[in-house]
GROMACS .gro file of C-alpha atoms in nm:
model
  196
    1UNK     CA    1   5.282   6.578   1.986
    2UNK     CA    2   4.918   6.396   2.128
    3UNK     CA    3   4.849   6.003   2.049
    4UNK     CA    4   4.610   5.959   1.786
    5UNK     CA    5   4.263   5.791   1.894
    6UNK     CA    6   4.330   5.483   1.751
    7UNK     CA    7   4.676   5.412   1.967
    8UNK     CA    8   4.501   5.547   2.258
    9UNK     CA    9   4.244   5.250   2.176
   10UNK     CA   10   4.527   5.008   2.138
   11UNK     CA   11   4.674   5.104   2.479
   12UNK     CA   12   4.298   5.106   2.647
   13UNK     CA   13   4.269   4.733   2.505
   14UNK     CA   14   4.590   4.626   2.583
   15UNK     CA   15   4.540   4.740   2.974
   16UNK     CA   16   4.193   4.547   2.943
   17UNK     CA   17   4.330   4.266   2.797
   18UNK     CA   18   4.651   4.238   3.082
   19UNK     CA   19   4.378   4.298   3.311
   20UNK     CA   20   4.137   4.019   3.258
   21UNK     CA   21   4.426   3.757   3.245
   22UNK     CA   22   4.511   3.912   3.577
   23UNK     CA   23   4.170   3.882   3.735
   24UNK     CA   24   4.125   3.545   3.620
   25UNK     CA   25   4.457   3.437   3.745
   26UNK     CA   26   4.430   3.588   4.055
   27UNK     CA   27   4.082   3.732   4.138
   28UNK     CA   28   3.946   4.081   4.154
   29UNK     CA   29   4.101   4.164   4.496
   30UNK     CA   30   4.444   4.017   4.453
   31UNK     CA   31   4.527   4.253   4.153
   32UNK     CA   32   4.685   4.596   4.184
   33UNK     CA   33   4.637   4.903   3.954
   34UNK     CA   34   5.050   4.841   3.963
   35UNK     CA   35   5.045   4.492   3.860
   36UNK     CA   36   4.801   4.556   3.586
   37UNK     CA   37   5.022   4.820   3.407
   38UNK     CA   38   5.334   4.631   3.483
   39UNK     CA   39   5.182   4.370   3.329
   40UNK     CA   40   5.095   4.602   3.025
   41UNK     CA   41   5.421   4.728   3.028
   42UNK     CA   42   5.275   5.099   3.144
   43UNK     CA   43   5.351   5.352   3.395
   44UNK     CA   44   5.080   5.376   3.723
   45UNK     CA   45   4.982   5.734   3.593
   46UNK     CA   46   4.921   5.598   3.256
   47UNK     CA   47   4.596   5.380   3.411
   48UNK     CA   48   4.405   5.711   3.493
   49UNK     CA   49   4.414   5.853   3.128
   50UNK     CA   50   4.188   5.524   3.079
   51UNK     CA   51   3.987   5.461   3.355
   52UNK     CA   52   3.862   5.633   3.706
   53UNK     CA   53   3.876   5.288   3.913
   54UNK     CA   54   3.999   4.927   3.889
   55UNK     CA   55   3.647   4.843   3.888
   56UNK     CA   56   3.553   5.038   3.583
   57UNK     CA   57   3.846   4.840   3.442
   58UNK     CA   58   3.676   4.526   3.594
   59UNK     CA   59   3.370   4.612   3.420
   60UNK     CA   60   3.482   4.645   3.062
   61UNK     CA   61   3.756   4.310   3.160
   62UNK     CA   62   3.439   4.128   3.206
   63UNK     CA   63   3.249   4.259   2.887
   64UNK     CA   64   3.509   4.202   2.707
   65UNK     CA   65   3.508   3.863   2.683
   66UNK     CA   66   3.166   3.897   2.437
   67UNK     CA   67   3.327   3.939   2.166
   68UNK     CA   68   3.559   3.663   2.258
   69UNK     CA   69   3.634   3.370   1.944
   70UNK     CA   70   3.781   3.021   2.078
   71UNK     CA   71   3.943   2.985   1.716
   72UNK     CA   72   4.179   3.262   1.835
   73UNK     CA   73   4.287   3.133   2.171
   74UNK     CA   74   4.245   2.770   2.069
   75UNK     CA   75   4.219   2.697   1.672
   76UNK     CA   76   4.289   2.324   1.727
   77UNK     CA   77   3.955   2.301   1.858
   78UNK     CA   78   3.852   2.413   1.471
   79UNK     CA   79   3.551   2.634   1.589
   80UNK     CA   80   3.320   2.719   1.300
   81UNK     CA   81   3.122   3.015   1.384
   82UNK     CA   82   2.909   2.989   1.059
   83UNK     CA   83   2.733   2.687   1.218
   84UNK     CA   84   2.380   2.746   1.332
   85UNK     CA   85   2.055   2.599   1.501
   86UNK     CA   86   2.179   2.275   1.704
   87UNK     CA   87   2.512   2.226   1.508
   88UNK     CA   88   2.654   2.546   1.665
   89UNK     CA   89   2.494   2.470   1.977
   90UNK     CA   90   2.682   2.179   2.028
   91UNK     CA   91   3.015   2.276   1.882
   92UNK     CA   92   2.954   2.548   2.172
   93UNK     CA   93   2.935   2.292   2.421
   94UNK     CA   94   3.218   2.090   2.285
   95UNK     CA   95   3.453   2.429   2.309
   96UNK     CA   96   3.333   2.553   2.634
   97UNK     CA   97   3.361   2.170   2.805
   98UNK     CA   98   3.698   2.164   2.635
   99UNK     CA   99   3.982   2.027   2.828
  100UNK     CA  100   4.148   2.357   2.672
  101UNK     CA  101   3.951   2.579   2.844
  102UNK     CA  102   3.983   2.422   3.136
  103UNK     CA  103   4.327   2.389   3.171
  104UNK     CA  104   4.396   2.738   3.020
  105UNK     CA  105   4.284   2.962   3.363
  106UNK     CA  106   4.389   3.301   3.181
  107UNK     CA  107   4.155   3.208   2.900
  108UNK     CA  108   3.878   3.115   3.099
  109UNK     CA  109   3.499   3.257   3.073
  110UNK     CA  110   3.475   3.543   3.354
  111UNK     CA  111   3.120   3.314   3.439
  112UNK     CA  112   3.414   3.022   3.516
  113UNK     CA  113   3.691   3.238   3.674
  114UNK     CA  114   3.477   3.505   3.885
  115UNK     CA  115   3.159   3.427   3.989
  116UNK     CA  116   3.215   3.494   4.375
  117UNK     CA  117   3.408   3.840   4.276
  118UNK     CA  118   3.134   3.927   4.071
  119UNK     CA  119   2.867   3.852   4.371
  120UNK     CA  120   3.051   4.089   4.563
  121UNK     CA  121   3.111   4.379   4.280
  122UNK     CA  122   2.891   4.677   4.213
  123UNK     CA  123   2.629   4.684   3.924
  124UNK     CA  124   2.827   4.784   3.633
  125UNK     CA  125   3.046   4.471   3.676
  126UNK     CA  126   2.717   4.221   3.777
  127UNK     CA  127   2.571   4.427   3.447
  128UNK     CA  128   2.877   4.291   3.229
  129UNK     CA  129   2.835   3.932   3.370
  130UNK     CA  130   2.483   3.954   3.276
  131UNK     CA  131   2.571   4.068   2.934
  132UNK     CA  132   2.728   3.731   2.895
  133UNK     CA  133   2.498   3.515   3.018
  134UNK     CA  134   2.229   3.656   2.792
  135UNK     CA  135   2.481   3.622   2.499
  136UNK     CA  136   2.526   3.285   2.584
  137UNK     CA  137   2.207   3.162   2.672
  138UNK     CA  138   2.104   3.332   2.370
  139UNK     CA  139   2.317   3.130   2.149
  140UNK     CA  140   2.196   2.790   2.299
  141UNK     CA  141   1.856   2.924   2.234
  142UNK     CA  142   1.891   2.906   1.894
  143UNK     CA  143   1.912   2.539   1.981
  144UNK     CA  144   1.585   2.489   2.056
  145UNK     CA  145   1.317   2.322   1.903
  146UNK     CA  146   1.176   2.494   1.590
  147UNK     CA  147   0.817   2.471   1.715
  148UNK     CA  148   0.897   2.637   2.052
  149UNK     CA  149   0.830   2.967   2.147
  150UNK     CA  150   1.065   3.232   2.287
  151UNK     CA  151   1.006   3.165   2.652
  152UNK     CA  152   1.052   2.806   2.589
  153UNK     CA  153   1.377   2.883   2.362
  154UNK     CA  154   1.498   3.109   2.668
  155UNK     CA  155   1.436   2.859   2.923
  156UNK     CA  156   1.646   2.594   2.710
  157UNK     CA  157   1.935   2.850   2.669
  158UNK     CA  158   1.951   2.928   3.004
  159UNK     CA  159   1.973   2.623   3.125
  160UNK     CA  160   2.236   2.515   2.894
  161UNK     CA  161   2.453   2.787   2.971
  162UNK     CA  162   2.408   2.733   3.364
  163UNK     CA  163   2.471   2.383   3.280
  164UNK     CA  164   2.764   2.437   3.136
  165UNK     CA  165   2.914   2.733   3.337
  166UNK     CA  166   2.845   2.500   3.626
  167UNK     CA  167   3.056   2.197   3.529
  168UNK     CA  168   3.306   2.412   3.441
  169UNK     CA  169   3.322   2.586   3.772
  170UNK     CA  170   3.358   2.230   3.949
  171UNK     CA  171   3.536   2.099   3.708
  172UNK     CA  172   3.812   2.401   3.769
  173UNK     CA  173   3.783   2.367   4.161
  174UNK     CA  174   3.888   2.002   4.190
  175UNK     CA  175   4.205   1.846   4.203
  176UNK     CA  176   4.183   1.490   4.156
  177UNK     CA  177   4.203   1.474   3.747
  178UNK     CA  178   3.975   1.171   3.701
  179UNK     CA  179   3.736   1.331   3.839
  180UNK     CA  180   3.740   1.634   3.690
  181UNK     CA  181   3.740   1.457   3.370
  182UNK     CA  182   3.407   1.271   3.507
  183UNK     CA  183   3.252   1.586   3.556
  184UNK     CA  184   3.327   1.739   3.232
  185UNK     CA  185   3.216   1.429   3.058
  186UNK     CA  186   2.891   1.440   3.219
  187UNK     CA  187   2.808   1.770   3.164
  188UNK     CA  188   2.895   1.758   2.801
  189UNK     CA  189   2.670   1.412   2.772
  190UNK     CA  190   2.399   1.592   2.946
  191UNK     CA  191   2.411   1.920   2.736
  192UNK     CA  192   2.405   1.719   2.393
  193UNK     CA  193   2.129   1.540   2.515
  194UNK     CA  194   1.951   1.839   2.600
  195UNK     CA  195   2.022   1.975   2.239
  196UNK     CA  196   2.002   1.643   2.078
   0.00000   0.00000   0.00000
């Protein structure tokens, strides 16, 4: 009896999630198809029922983060997706720059975990990565002054996104915990200044 379309989608989603975690943990080049499939508790042969290449899976793993809900991963942060404007942007800054996000290597946003891998990847991966950045910048753009035109709001959103991502990339590379915290705190305070 053939598997249902729903079952196939569940398997595909499981492969994508396992790959996302492994890519975050080890980077694209250090993760094999065998390792991904073992993590998903599937055989290597099953991989090709869903993806042609590891890079195709990488595209989907990066793009999947667009549907990420911080409340699902870090409920203690009390993320409320119903907020809007500046209140939503401040909340995004606080969650993105949270200690929970920094310490959760497997849950990192691909913009933090994979920038070097993406820079060397195919146009499809770069397109998915850009989609994440565009989405984040768009959310931050909503916090721009109401009188700002679309160009100014976009610039505001991109600056906030770059600040948050850059702050977390730097904090992730530092072993000294006090310095990591100083980077996060400085980034958070400056981002809040830009929103307020």
